[in-house]
C-alpha positions as MATLAB code, in Angstrom:
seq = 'XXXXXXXXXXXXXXXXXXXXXXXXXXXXXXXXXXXXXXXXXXXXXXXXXXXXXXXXXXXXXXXXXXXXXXXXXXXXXXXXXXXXXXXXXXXXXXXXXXXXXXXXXXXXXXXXXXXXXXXXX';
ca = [
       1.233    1.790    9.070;
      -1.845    0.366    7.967;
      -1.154   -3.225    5.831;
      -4.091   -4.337    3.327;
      -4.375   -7.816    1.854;
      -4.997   -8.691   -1.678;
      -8.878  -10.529   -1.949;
      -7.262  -13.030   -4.700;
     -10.800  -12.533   -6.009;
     -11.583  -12.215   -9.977;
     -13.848   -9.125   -9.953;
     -13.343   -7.997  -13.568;
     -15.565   -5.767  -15.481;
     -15.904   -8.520  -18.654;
     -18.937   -7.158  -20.191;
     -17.082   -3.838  -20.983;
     -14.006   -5.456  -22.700;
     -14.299   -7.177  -26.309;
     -12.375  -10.067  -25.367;
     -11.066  -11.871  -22.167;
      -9.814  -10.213  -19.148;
      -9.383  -10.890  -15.364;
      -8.820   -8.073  -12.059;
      -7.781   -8.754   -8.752;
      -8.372   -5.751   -6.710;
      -5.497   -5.576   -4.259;
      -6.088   -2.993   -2.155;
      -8.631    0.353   -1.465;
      -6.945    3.271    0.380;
      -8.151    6.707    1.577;
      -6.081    8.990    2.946;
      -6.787   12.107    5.192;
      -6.104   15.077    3.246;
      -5.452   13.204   -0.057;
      -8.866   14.106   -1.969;
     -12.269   12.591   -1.994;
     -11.532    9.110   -3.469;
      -9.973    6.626   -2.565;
      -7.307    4.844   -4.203;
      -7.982    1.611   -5.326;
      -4.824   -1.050   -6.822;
      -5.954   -3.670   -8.761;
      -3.947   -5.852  -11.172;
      -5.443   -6.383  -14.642;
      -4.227   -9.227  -17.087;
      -5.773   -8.630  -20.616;
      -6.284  -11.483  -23.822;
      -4.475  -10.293  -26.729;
      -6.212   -8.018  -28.603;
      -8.934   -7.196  -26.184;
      -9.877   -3.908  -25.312;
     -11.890   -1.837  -22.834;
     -15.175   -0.227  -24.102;
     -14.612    3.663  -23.319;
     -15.058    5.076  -19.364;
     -13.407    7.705  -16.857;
     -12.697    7.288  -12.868;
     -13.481   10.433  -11.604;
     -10.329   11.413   -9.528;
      -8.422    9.995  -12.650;
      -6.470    6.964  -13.334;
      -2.283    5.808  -13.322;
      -1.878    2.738  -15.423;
       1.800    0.590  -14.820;
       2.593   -1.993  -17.211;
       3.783   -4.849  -15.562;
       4.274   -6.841  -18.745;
       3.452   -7.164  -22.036;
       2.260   -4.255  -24.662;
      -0.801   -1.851  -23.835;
      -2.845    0.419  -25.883;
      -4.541    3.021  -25.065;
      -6.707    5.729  -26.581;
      -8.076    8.869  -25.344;
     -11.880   10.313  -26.541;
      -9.928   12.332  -29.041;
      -8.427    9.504  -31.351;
      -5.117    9.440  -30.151;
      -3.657    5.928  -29.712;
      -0.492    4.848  -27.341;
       1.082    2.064  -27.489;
       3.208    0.854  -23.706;
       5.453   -1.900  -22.939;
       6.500   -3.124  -19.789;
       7.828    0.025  -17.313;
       6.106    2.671  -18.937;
       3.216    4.247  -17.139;
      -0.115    6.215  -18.199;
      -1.409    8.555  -16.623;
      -5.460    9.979  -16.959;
      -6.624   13.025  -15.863;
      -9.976   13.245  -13.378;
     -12.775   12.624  -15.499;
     -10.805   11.651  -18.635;
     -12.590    9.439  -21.181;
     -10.180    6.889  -22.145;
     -10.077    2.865  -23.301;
      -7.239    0.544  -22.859;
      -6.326   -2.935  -23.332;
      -3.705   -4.837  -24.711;
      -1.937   -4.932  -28.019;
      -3.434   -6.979  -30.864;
      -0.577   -9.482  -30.722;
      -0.192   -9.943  -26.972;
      -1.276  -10.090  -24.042;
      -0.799   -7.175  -21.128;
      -0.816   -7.389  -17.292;
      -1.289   -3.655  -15.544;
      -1.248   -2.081  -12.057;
      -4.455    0.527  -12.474;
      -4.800    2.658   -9.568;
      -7.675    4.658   -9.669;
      -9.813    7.407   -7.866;
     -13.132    7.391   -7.611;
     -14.171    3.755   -9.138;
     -15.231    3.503  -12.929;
     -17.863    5.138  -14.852;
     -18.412    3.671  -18.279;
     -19.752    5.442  -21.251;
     -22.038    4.889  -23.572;
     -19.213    5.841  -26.333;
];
């Protein structure tokens, strides 16, 4: 067993959101046998309102709301709304945005593969 420690460290993308946001990565992990990327935990707390400008992660993306209410919209149009428990999944190379609802704030778990890649959409 391999234990990682949290870097307490603000390392949010804030240029790509419309509004305030912080991440604290938690921990990186790659696996033998588990793919090319490795997975990487951060915890994301979101303004209310603010939203992600569009991107993908490349070995795809599991969002976990902690608490509050997400949104999220694929490159298609179609809009989700998540509360607290429910989980989102992306597919590798899936354009997507997220944030959190226009009336309140959202804290995630995003584990992702493969880092982001943001758009110019």
């Amino acid at each position: 067993m391999e234990v990682k420690r949290a870097t307490g460290k603000d390392l949010g993308d804030h240029d790509h959101f419309s509004g305030k946001m912080a991440s604290v990565p938690m921990a990186s992990v790659a696996m033998e046998g588990a793919g090319p990327h490795a997975a990487d935990f951060v915890v994301v707390s979101v303004d209310a309102g603010s939203v992600s400008d569009y991107h993908l992660h490349p070995g795809g993306q599991v969002l976990y709301v902690i608490e509050g209410q997400m949104v999220a919209t694929d490159r298609a149009g179609h809009e989700h709304t998540l509360d607290r428990g429910d989980v989102a999944v992306t597919a590798p190379g899936e354009i997507h945005m997220h944030g959190a609802a226009p009336d309140t704030s959202v804290k995630l778990l995003a584990v992702s593969w493969g880092g982001t890649v943001w758009t110019q959409d």
